[in-house]
């Protein structure tokens, strides 16, 4: 049962794909969606991808794709960006709406300190320069779920600029190689979320829910440094992990806390960049890479057939598996940006510039926040590699599931088994069971202590690894029993009686003279057959290493 | 009693010469007798009588809340008043009943003031008629012979004031005398957590000291304010005032504010841009214009409670078309004109050439003032208006833009710079109409400004309006009405 999982996790390329699926717990099914892009993906991660057209001679019409991202992350805060309304997902419609959120005339925005701190934290974690002075602007457009007729954002002078995000992709099959890539971050800006429109086609009316209106967003703009859907998806996944580690956003795509728009274009290497399209509302991790890759394919196809790419907004149709043009909103939009007159410039300080005697409630000290940044995912992985000597790709896998790292560390704490052994068990068997049953780590019937105890039995050779897997299955099925109980109930202990084992070996050799002859003739496989026969005779309770030792001794000339 | 100052009335209330209810009824009766003036959009009679009654109870128990307890006040109809219709004199907001009080309204009510109603204004205060964006407190004060005070920007909360130009709007104070303005300022000033542009420092209520010696003062006379359109009468009162200061030992010097003449055109760009933005929220979704047969208006707060906003979209009509129709019906020509102009200035291709340039000019105008004040000038003395109030027929001859350009010529720049300024009535013109002069102070030196204005007020002894006669003698009311209608016809 665990075997296919094991292959899935170790197959070099595929675990990156698994990264993308990360939080959504759809198991293998999700990865299948990416197979179509795999071939190109494999070349693209190693170097600038050159996509060779099937029709042309090799090298003549190569295409390069360029992908940039705009990511909106909802800030995890108790109240909204400019009002005291609570922030809560799935509350009854319009139950979290202040007068300001509803844009009653005369109401004014009051900046939420927590949201500013979240932006500074995120900026620091993404190696940005934090602007000590940033400004708010109004971006105007009419839409039913935008009650003020404008959104307050940071167009001119955002809170953080010029950062970078490192993400890793795995190349090659066993042994795989982890390559770190970097995407530049243009800026991070604070802005308001809009409300939600619900279109009731039957009664041809639109219902508005303003609960989301005014919730703080971090818009993170990633420069077009990526070249395929997989890179984009991996970068987004890394950003998601960083936001979650910081606690600045829950970054759950299914709940709309992380939303991605992608700018995609293709060109011939050495030539200017092509016309780009914007693929909007990639709200599912599952389809992010697929949407970008299908858009790249579409653009190449259009250009190779002599057509032009229009600078337009497209959306991904997950049923058809391709992007479709979105109905254009009244042609070209001019957002008529204007400074927000009701908010003074946002001033931040560092320890050096902090005015003496400043009220700590009224000022934000960047250095203070920097000193309190939690461990970031890249640091955690590095620590795992250093501390436990595990493989880089395993460090990725451990961080990729919510709660898995904590589970792993709890097992480590209670077991004498080697960290590598623990890693293998956690990533292959434990995670395999979870995936198969679509469970989250915290829903697992097997506790870290139980697994630790099981690994201890294995470590001191009280049971064989085959028996250990049997115990694990039993643990999964029948909660409440300890591994030792299961071992003794099922009589799974390894034979400790050396003489009995010698006798068993002797009996098997006597009963299979032909196999013994094969061994003596130098067939290296033949001994395995003997080992297997002895194990069968001992009801799998003998240690294969011990059996091998005895057989070799007896068969030696 | 109605013609007296806040202080005098307050003393009378304390001594029991009059009760809050009697005072309130006198006021209501005057409002009714002068209804033809259209001064009020909403008279909140019931609420006022109830508040007066409560005030009366407090006085009886000897627990008055202070100088404002039982004092009748009126609030311009662009301040949000909880439970009382607030329209900005616009069809767009007809029937809108705010669910909250503006901070300044709340502060006055907390002091026991009795709210008589909501006073009239141009639609969204886009004309020369207490909020002050370009002179809308000082100009009417000058024409009406009362004190009109515009505080420093950031000293008084704008929360609940339906905005015209956020970066210039301030709640203005209209009172009979400078002392009264100071009392009200003391109640209103200070940080409001709901308005991020208010100053952080705490402001305490204060009593205005009486200035006896002006010899250490330096009064600036900006030469650019000697406009060719300035009437001879106003000009002569202005120079008399300057002479008065000089004769009492003050240093009176000519100063220059070289960018003054750009103020109006700069204002036009900034004002229309902010108007275009501020009016974007009136899209008909939150504030549906009611057809006659339908229920009147539903506010967002009501709809929010039922979990949806009304979507007034006829079948086969797009949301955009609905916006357009709503906004065409809901706004008058002046508002629509400003929205169109403002959106034009904010277009990507125009932003640099208009909006950014206007902001730079605004900075130059503000710097003019800074330079003058840094040179040692304490206050500036200027006219408030070009002339006395114009008769109705002349008033309506000019279009709104020309009118506001003329009306705001002396008051506008102050809003650009965020400075405090006060118009003090000086004398009556030959036609018997009041004339006011303006003092402009340093930013956040509002008390110093009012102190000087108080000294000046005492010297000029502007005649007190005789409202009592109106009240006592029914016949004179009709005469006034006749007079008014005569002046309308002539």
CSV table of C-alpha atoms in Angstrom, one decimal, chain A residues 166-537:
chain,number,residue,atom,x,y,z
A,166,UNK,CA,14.1,32.4,-3.3
A,167,UNK,CA,12.3,29.2,-4.2
A,168,UNK,CA,13.7,25.8,-5.0
A,169,UNK,CA,13.0,23.4,-7.7
A,170,UNK,CA,14.2,19.8,-7.9
A,171,UNK,CA,15.8,18.5,-11.1
A,172,UNK,CA,16.6,15.1,-12.4
A,173,UNK,CA,15.6,11.7,-11.1
A,174,UNK,CA,17.4,10.0,-8.3
A,175,UNK,CA,19.6,11.4,-7.0
A,176,UNK,CA,17.7,14.7,-7.5
A,177,UNK,CA,19.3,18.0,-7.3
A,178,UNK,CA,17.8,21.1,-5.7
A,179,UNK,CA,18.2,24.3,-7.6
A,180,UNK,CA,17.4,27.6,-5.9
A,181,UNK,CA,15.9,30.3,-8.1
A,182,UNK,CA,15.2,33.9,-7.2
A,183,UNK,CA,12.4,36.1,-8.3
A,184,UNK,CA,12.6,39.9,-7.7
A,185,UNK,CA,9.8,41.5,-5.8
A,186,UNK,CA,8.9,44.9,-7.1
A,187,UNK,CA,6.8,46.1,-4.3
A,188,UNK,CA,4.4,45.2,-1.5
A,189,UNK,CA,1.5,47.6,-1.0
A,190,UNK,CA,-1.2,47.8,1.6
A,191,UNK,CA,-4.7,48.1,0.2
A,192,UNK,CA,-8.4,47.4,0.8
A,193,UNK,CA,-10.2,44.3,-0.3
A,194,UNK,CA,-13.5,44.7,-2.1
A,195,UNK,CA,-16.9,43.2,-1.1
A,196,UNK,CA,-18.3,40.2,-2.9
A,197,UNK,CA,-21.0,40.3,-5.6
A,198,UNK,CA,-23.3,37.3,-5.8
A,199,UNK,CA,-25.1,37.1,-9.1
A,200,UNK,CA,-28.5,35.5,-8.9
A,201,UNK,CA,-29.1,34.6,-12.6
A,202,UNK,CA,-32.6,33.3,-12.0
A,203,UNK,CA,-34.0,36.5,-10.6
A,204,UNK,CA,-31.4,38.6,-12.5
A,205,UNK,CA,-30.2,40.5,-9.5
A,206,UNK,CA,-26.9,41.0,-7.8
A,207,UNK,CA,-26.5,40.6,-4.1
A,208,UNK,CA,-23.7,42.3,-2.3
A,209,UNK,CA,-21.9,41.0,0.8
A,210,UNK,CA,-19.7,43.7,2.3
A,211,UNK,CA,-18.1,41.5,5.0
A,212,UNK,CA,-14.9,41.4,2.9
A,213,UNK,CA,-15.0,45.1,2.0
A,214,UNK,CA,-12.1,46.9,3.6
A,215,UNK,CA,-10.2,43.8,4.8
A,216,UNK,CA,-6.4,44.5,4.6
A,217,UNK,CA,-4.6,43.1,1.7
A,218,UNK,CA,-0.9,42.8,0.9
A,219,UNK,CA,-0.4,43.1,-2.8
A,220,UNK,CA,2.9,41.5,-3.6
A,221,UNK,CA,4.2,42.2,-7.1
A,222,UNK,CA,6.6,39.6,-8.5
A,223,UNK,CA,8.8,40.7,-11.4
A,224,UNK,CA,8.5,38.6,-14.6
A,225,UNK,CA,11.5,36.4,-13.7
A,226,UNK,CA,9.7,33.1,-14.0
A,227,UNK,CA,9.4,31.1,-17.2
A,228,UNK,CA,6.7,28.5,-16.7
A,229,UNK,CA,3.7,27.6,-14.7
A,230,UNK,CA,5.6,25.3,-12.4
A,231,UNK,CA,8.1,28.0,-11.4
A,232,UNK,CA,5.3,30.4,-10.7
A,233,UNK,CA,3.4,27.8,-8.7
A,234,UNK,CA,6.5,26.9,-6.7
A,235,UNK,CA,7.3,30.6,-6.0
A,236,UNK,CA,3.7,31.1,-4.9
A,237,UNK,CA,3.9,28.0,-2.6
A,238,UNK,CA,7.1,29.4,-1.0
A,239,UNK,CA,5.4,32.8,-0.5
A,240,UNK,CA,2.5,31.0,1.1
A,241,UNK,CA,4.8,29.2,3.5
A,242,UNK,CA,6.5,32.4,4.4
A,243,UNK,CA,3.3,34.2,5.1
A,244,UNK,CA,2.1,31.3,7.2
A,245,UNK,CA,5.3,31.2,9.1
A,246,UNK,CA,5.1,34.9,9.8
A,247,UNK,CA,1.4,34.7,10.6
A,248,UNK,CA,0.8,37.7,8.4
A,249,UNK,CA,-1.8,35.8,6.3
A,250,UNK,CA,-3.5,32.5,6.6
A,251,UNK,CA,-2.9,32.4,2.8
A,252,UNK,CA,-5.5,29.7,2.3
A,253,UNK,CA,-6.3,29.8,-1.4
A,254,UNK,CA,-9.5,27.9,-1.0
A,255,UNK,CA,-10.8,30.6,1.3
A,256,UNK,CA,-9.6,33.3,-1.0
A,257,UNK,CA,-6.9,34.6,1.4
A,258,UNK,CA,-4.3,34.2,-1.4
A,259,UNK,CA,-5.3,35.2,-4.9
A,260,UNK,CA,-3.0,35.2,-7.9
A,261,UNK,CA,-3.0,37.1,-11.2
A,262,UNK,CA,-0.4,36.1,-13.8
A,263,UNK,CA,1.1,38.2,-16.6
A,264,UNK,CA,2.3,36.0,-19.4
A,265,UNK,CA,4.1,36.6,-22.6
A,266,UNK,CA,6.3,34.7,-25.1
A,267,UNK,CA,9.1,35.8,-27.3
A,268,UNK,CA,12.1,34.5,-29.3
A,269,UNK,CA,15.2,34.6,-27.2
A,270,UNK,CA,17.3,37.6,-28.0
A,271,UNK,CA,14.2,39.5,-29.2
A,272,UNK,CA,12.1,42.0,-27.3
A,273,UNK,CA,9.4,40.6,-25.0
A,274,UNK,CA,6.1,39.8,-26.5
A,275,UNK,CA,2.7,41.3,-25.8
A,276,UNK,CA,1.5,40.1,-22.5
A,277,UNK,CA,-1.9,38.9,-21.3
A,278,UNK,CA,-3.1,38.9,-17.8
A,279,UNK,CA,-4.6,35.7,-16.5
A,280,UNK,CA,-6.9,36.7,-13.6
A,281,UNK,CA,-8.2,35.1,-10.5
A,282,UNK,CA,-6.1,32.0,-10.2
A,283,UNK,CA,-7.7,31.1,-6.9
A,284,UNK,CA,-6.8,27.5,-6.7
A,285,UNK,CA,-3.3,26.2,-6.3
A,286,UNK,CA,-4.3,23.2,-8.4
A,287,UNK,CA,-4.8,25.2,-11.5
A,288,UNK,CA,-2.1,27.9,-11.2
A,289,UNK,CA,0.6,26.1,-13.1
A,290,UNK,CA,-1.8,24.6,-15.5
A,291,UNK,CA,-3.4,28.0,-16.4
A,292,UNK,CA,0.0,29.6,-17.0
A,293,UNK,CA,1.3,26.7,-19.1
A,294,UNK,CA,-1.8,26.5,-21.2
A,295,UNK,CA,-1.6,30.3,-21.8
A,296,UNK,CA,2.0,29.9,-22.9
A,297,UNK,CA,1.0,27.2,-25.3
A,298,UNK,CA,-1.9,29.2,-26.6
A,299,UNK,CA,0.3,32.2,-27.3
A,300,UNK,CA,2.9,30.2,-29.1
A,301,UNK,CA,0.2,28.5,-31.1
A,302,UNK,CA,-1.4,31.8,-32.0
A,303,UNK,CA,2.0,33.4,-33.1
A,304,UNK,CA,3.0,30.3,-35.1
A,305,UNK,CA,-0.2,30.5,-37.0
A,306,UNK,CA,0.5,34.1,-37.9
A,307,UNK,CA,-2.0,35.7,-35.4
A,308,UNK,CA,-1.3,38.4,-32.9
A,309,UNK,CA,-1.5,38.3,-29.1
A,310,UNK,CA,-3.8,41.0,-27.7
A,311,UNK,CA,-3.1,42.8,-24.5
A,312,UNK,CA,-6.1,41.5,-22.7
A,313,UNK,CA,-7.4,40.0,-19.5
A,314,UNK,CA,-8.2,36.3,-19.5
A,315,UNK,CA,-9.5,33.8,-17.1
A,316,UNK,CA,-8.8,30.1,-16.7
A,317,UNK,CA,-11.6,27.7,-17.5
A,318,UNK,CA,-10.7,24.7,-15.4
A,319,UNK,CA,-13.2,22.4,-17.1
A,320,UNK,CA,-11.7,23.1,-20.6
A,321,UNK,CA,-8.2,23.4,-19.3
A,322,UNK,CA,-7.5,26.6,-21.1
A,323,UNK,CA,-7.7,30.4,-20.7
A,324,UNK,CA,-10.6,32.4,-22.1
A,325,UNK,CA,-10.8,36.2,-22.8
A,326,UNK,CA,-12.8,37.9,-20.0
A,327,UNK,CA,-15.6,40.3,-21.0
A,328,UNK,CA,-13.8,43.7,-21.1
A,329,UNK,CA,-15.1,46.1,-18.5
A,330,UNK,CA,-16.1,49.2,-20.5
A,331,UNK,CA,-12.9,49.1,-22.6
A,332,UNK,CA,-9.7,50.7,-21.3
A,333,UNK,CA,-9.9,51.7,-17.6
A,334,UNK,CA,-8.3,54.9,-16.3
A,335,UNK,CA,-8.3,54.6,-12.6
A,336,UNK,CA,-7.8,58.3,-12.0
A,337,UNK,CA,-5.5,57.8,-9.1
A,338,UNK,CA,-5.5,60.6,-6.5
A,339,UNK,CA,-3.7,60.9,-3.1
A,340,UNK,CA,-6.0,59.8,-0.2
A,341,UNK,CA,-6.5,63.2,1.6
A,342,UNK,CA,-7.8,61.7,4.8
A,343,UNK,CA,-4.7,59.8,5.7
A,344,UNK,CA,-1.4,61.5,6.5
A,345,UNK,CA,1.8,59.9,5.2
A,346,UNK,CA,2.6,56.6,6.9
A,347,UNK,CA,5.8,57.1,8.8
A,348,UNK,CA,7.9,54.3,10.1
A,349,UNK,CA,11.1,54.5,12.2
A,350,UNK,CA,14.2,52.5,13.0
A,351,UNK,CA,16.0,52.6,16.2
A,352,UNK,CA,18.2,55.3,14.9
A,353,UNK,CA,15.4,57.6,13.7
A,354,UNK,CA,13.0,56.9,16.5
A,355,UNK,CA,12.0,60.3,18.0
A,356,UNK,CA,13.0,60.4,21.7
A,357,UNK,CA,10.1,60.0,24.0
A,358,UNK,CA,7.9,58.7,21.2
A,359,UNK,CA,4.8,56.8,22.4
A,360,UNK,CA,5.4,53.2,21.5
A,361,UNK,CA,1.7,52.9,20.7
A,362,UNK,CA,2.0,55.6,18.1
A,363,UNK,CA,5.2,54.6,16.3
A,364,UNK,CA,6.4,51.5,14.5
A,365,UNK,CA,10.1,50.5,14.8
A,366,UNK,CA,11.3,48.5,11.9
A,367,UNK,CA,14.3,47.1,13.8
A,368,UNK,CA,12.1,45.9,16.6
A,369,UNK,CA,10.0,43.9,14.1
A,370,UNK,CA,13.1,42.6,12.4
A,371,UNK,CA,14.5,41.3,15.7
A,372,UNK,CA,11.3,39.4,16.3
A,373,UNK,CA,10.9,37.7,12.9
A,374,UNK,CA,10.2,34.0,13.4
A,375,UNK,CA,12.2,31.3,11.6
A,376,UNK,CA,11.5,31.4,7.9
A,377,UNK,CA,10.9,28.2,5.9
A,378,UNK,CA,14.3,28.4,4.2
A,379,UNK,CA,16.0,28.7,7.6
A,380,UNK,CA,13.9,25.8,8.9
A,381,UNK,CA,14.9,23.6,6.0
A,382,UNK,CA,18.6,24.5,6.4
A,383,UNK,CA,18.3,23.7,10.1
A,384,UNK,CA,16.7,20.3,9.4
A,385,UNK,CA,19.5,19.5,7.0
A,386,UNK,CA,22.2,20.5,9.4
A,387,UNK,CA,20.6,19.1,12.5
A,388,UNK,CA,19.4,15.8,11.2
A,389,UNK,CA,21.5,15.2,8.1
A,390,UNK,CA,18.4,14.7,6.0
A,391,UNK,CA,18.2,15.3,2.2
A,392,UNK,CA,17.2,18.8,1.0
A,393,UNK,CA,14.2,17.4,-0.8
A,394,UNK,CA,13.0,15.8,2.4
A,395,UNK,CA,13.3,19.1,4.2
A,396,UNK,CA,11.0,20.5,1.6
A,397,UNK,CA,8.5,17.7,2.0
A,398,UNK,CA,8.5,18.1,5.7
A,399,UNK,CA,7.5,21.8,5.4
A,400,UNK,CA,5.0,21.1,2.7
A,401,UNK,CA,2.2,19.7,4.8
A,402,UNK,CA,0.6,21.7,7.6
A,403,UNK,CA,1.7,20.2,10.9
A,404,UNK,CA,4.1,17.6,9.4
A,405,UNK,CA,7.2,19.2,10.7
A,406,UNK,CA,5.9,19.4,14.2
A,407,UNK,CA,4.9,15.7,14.0
A,408,UNK,CA,8.3,14.8,12.7
A,409,UNK,CA,10.1,16.8,15.5
A,410,UNK,CA,7.9,15.2,18.2
A,411,UNK,CA,8.7,11.7,16.9
A,412,UNK,CA,12.5,12.6,16.9
A,413,UNK,CA,12.2,13.8,20.5
A,414,UNK,CA,10.9,10.4,21.7
A,415,UNK,CA,12.8,7.9,19.6
A,416,UNK,CA,16.3,6.6,19.5
A,417,UNK,CA,16.0,5.8,15.8
A,418,UNK,CA,18.2,7.6,13.3
A,419,UNK,CA,16.7,10.9,11.9
A,420,UNK,CA,17.0,9.5,8.4
A,421,UNK,CA,14.9,6.5,9.5
A,422,UNK,CA,12.3,8.8,11.0
A,423,UNK,CA,12.2,11.0,7.9
A,424,UNK,CA,11.7,8.0,5.7
A,425,UNK,CA,8.9,6.7,7.9
A,426,UNK,CA,7.2,10.1,8.2
A,427,UNK,CA,7.4,11.0,4.6
A,428,UNK,CA,6.8,7.6,3.0
A,429,UNK,CA,4.6,5.5,5.2
A,430,UNK,CA,2.9,8.0,7.5
A,431,UNK,CA,2.2,10.6,4.8
A,432,UNK,CA,1.2,7.9,2.4
A,433,UNK,CA,-1.5,6.8,4.7
A,434,UNK,CA,-2.7,10.4,5.2
A,435,UNK,CA,-2.8,11.1,1.5
A,436,UNK,CA,-4.7,7.9,0.8
A,437,UNK,CA,-7.4,8.7,3.2
A,438,UNK,CA,-7.3,12.5,2.5
A,439,UNK,CA,-6.5,13.4,6.1
A,440,UNK,CA,-4.6,16.3,7.5
A,441,UNK,CA,-1.7,15.7,9.9
A,442,UNK,CA,-3.7,16.7,12.9
A,443,UNK,CA,-6.4,14.1,11.9
A,444,UNK,CA,-4.0,11.2,12.0
A,445,UNK,CA,-5.0,8.3,14.2
A,446,UNK,CA,-1.3,7.6,14.9
A,447,UNK,CA,0.3,9.9,17.4
A,448,UNK,CA,4.0,10.9,17.3
A,449,UNK,CA,4.6,8.9,20.5
A,450,UNK,CA,3.2,5.7,19.0
A,451,UNK,CA,5.3,6.1,15.9
A,452,UNK,CA,8.3,6.9,18.1
A,453,UNK,CA,7.7,3.7,20.1
A,454,UNK,CA,7.3,1.7,16.9
A,455,UNK,CA,10.6,3.0,15.6
A,456,UNK,CA,12.3,2.2,18.9
A,457,UNK,CA,11.2,-1.4,18.5
A,458,UNK,CA,12.6,-1.4,15.0
A,459,UNK,CA,15.8,0.3,16.1
A,460,UNK,CA,16.6,-2.3,18.7
A,461,UNK,CA,15.7,-5.1,16.3
A,462,UNK,CA,12.8,-6.3,18.4
A,463,UNK,CA,10.8,-6.5,15.1
A,464,UNK,CA,11.6,-6.6,11.5
A,465,UNK,CA,10.8,-3.8,9.2
A,466,UNK,CA,8.1,-5.8,7.5
A,467,UNK,CA,6.5,-6.4,10.9
A,468,UNK,CA,6.9,-2.8,11.7
A,469,UNK,CA,4.8,-1.9,8.7
A,470,UNK,CA,2.2,-4.4,9.9
A,471,UNK,CA,2.2,-2.8,13.3
A,472,UNK,CA,1.8,0.6,11.7
A,473,UNK,CA,-1.3,-0.6,9.7
A,474,UNK,CA,-2.7,-2.0,12.9
A,475,UNK,CA,-2.0,1.3,14.8
A,476,UNK,CA,-3.8,3.2,12.1
A,477,UNK,CA,-6.8,0.9,12.3
A,478,UNK,CA,-7.2,0.4,16.0
A,479,UNK,CA,-6.6,3.5,18.0
A,480,UNK,CA,-5.6,3.2,21.6
A,481,UNK,CA,-3.3,0.2,21.3
A,482,UNK,CA,0.4,0.7,21.8
A,483,UNK,CA,2.9,-0.7,19.3
A,484,UNK,CA,4.2,-3.1,22.0
A,485,UNK,CA,0.7,-4.4,22.6
A,486,UNK,CA,0.2,-5.1,19.0
A,487,UNK,CA,3.6,-6.8,18.6
A,488,UNK,CA,2.9,-9.2,21.5
A,489,UNK,CA,-0.7,-9.8,20.4
A,490,UNK,CA,0.3,-10.7,16.9
A,491,UNK,CA,3.5,-12.4,18.0
A,492,UNK,CA,5.6,-10.2,15.7
A,493,UNK,CA,8.8,-10.2,17.8
A,494,UNK,CA,11.9,-11.2,16.0
A,495,UNK,CA,13.3,-14.6,16.8
A,496,UNK,CA,16.0,-14.0,19.4
A,497,UNK,CA,16.9,-17.7,19.7
A,498,UNK,CA,20.1,-18.1,17.6
A,499,UNK,CA,20.0,-21.9,17.8
A,500,UNK,CA,16.4,-22.2,16.6
A,501,UNK,CA,17.3,-19.9,13.7
A,502,UNK,CA,20.3,-22.0,12.8
A,503,UNK,CA,18.0,-25.1,12.9
A,504,UNK,CA,15.5,-23.4,10.6
A,505,UNK,CA,18.3,-22.5,8.1
A,506,UNK,CA,19.6,-26.0,8.2
A,507,UNK,CA,16.1,-27.4,7.5
A,508,UNK,CA,15.6,-25.1,4.5
A,509,UNK,CA,19.0,-25.9,3.0
A,510,UNK,CA,18.3,-29.6,3.3
A,511,UNK,CA,14.9,-29.2,1.7
A,512,UNK,CA,16.2,-27.2,-1.3
A,513,UNK,CA,19.4,-28.7,-2.5
A,514,UNK,CA,18.9,-27.2,-6.0
A,515,UNK,CA,18.9,-23.6,-4.6
A,516,UNK,CA,21.9,-24.4,-2.5
A,517,UNK,CA,23.7,-25.7,-5.6
A,518,UNK,CA,22.8,-22.5,-7.4
A,519,UNK,CA,24.4,-20.4,-4.6
A,520,UNK,CA,27.5,-22.5,-4.7
A,521,UNK,CA,27.7,-22.1,-8.5
A,522,UNK,CA,27.9,-18.4,-7.9
A,523,UNK,CA,24.3,-17.2,-8.6
A,524,UNK,CA,24.1,-14.1,-6.3
A,525,UNK,CA,20.3,-14.1,-6.4
A,526,UNK,CA,19.9,-17.6,-5.1
A,527,UNK,CA,20.8,-16.6,-1.5
A,528,UNK,CA,17.8,-14.2,-1.4
A,529,UNK,CA,15.5,-17.1,-2.3
A,530,UNK,CA,16.9,-19.0,0.6
A,531,UNK,CA,16.5,-16.0,2.9
A,532,UNK,CA,12.9,-15.7,1.8
A,533,UNK,CA,12.3,-19.4,2.5
A,534,UNK,CA,13.7,-19.2,6.0
A,535,UNK,CA,11.6,-16.1,6.7
A,536,UNK,CA,8.5,-17.9,5.6
A,537,UNK,CA,9.5,-20.8,7.8
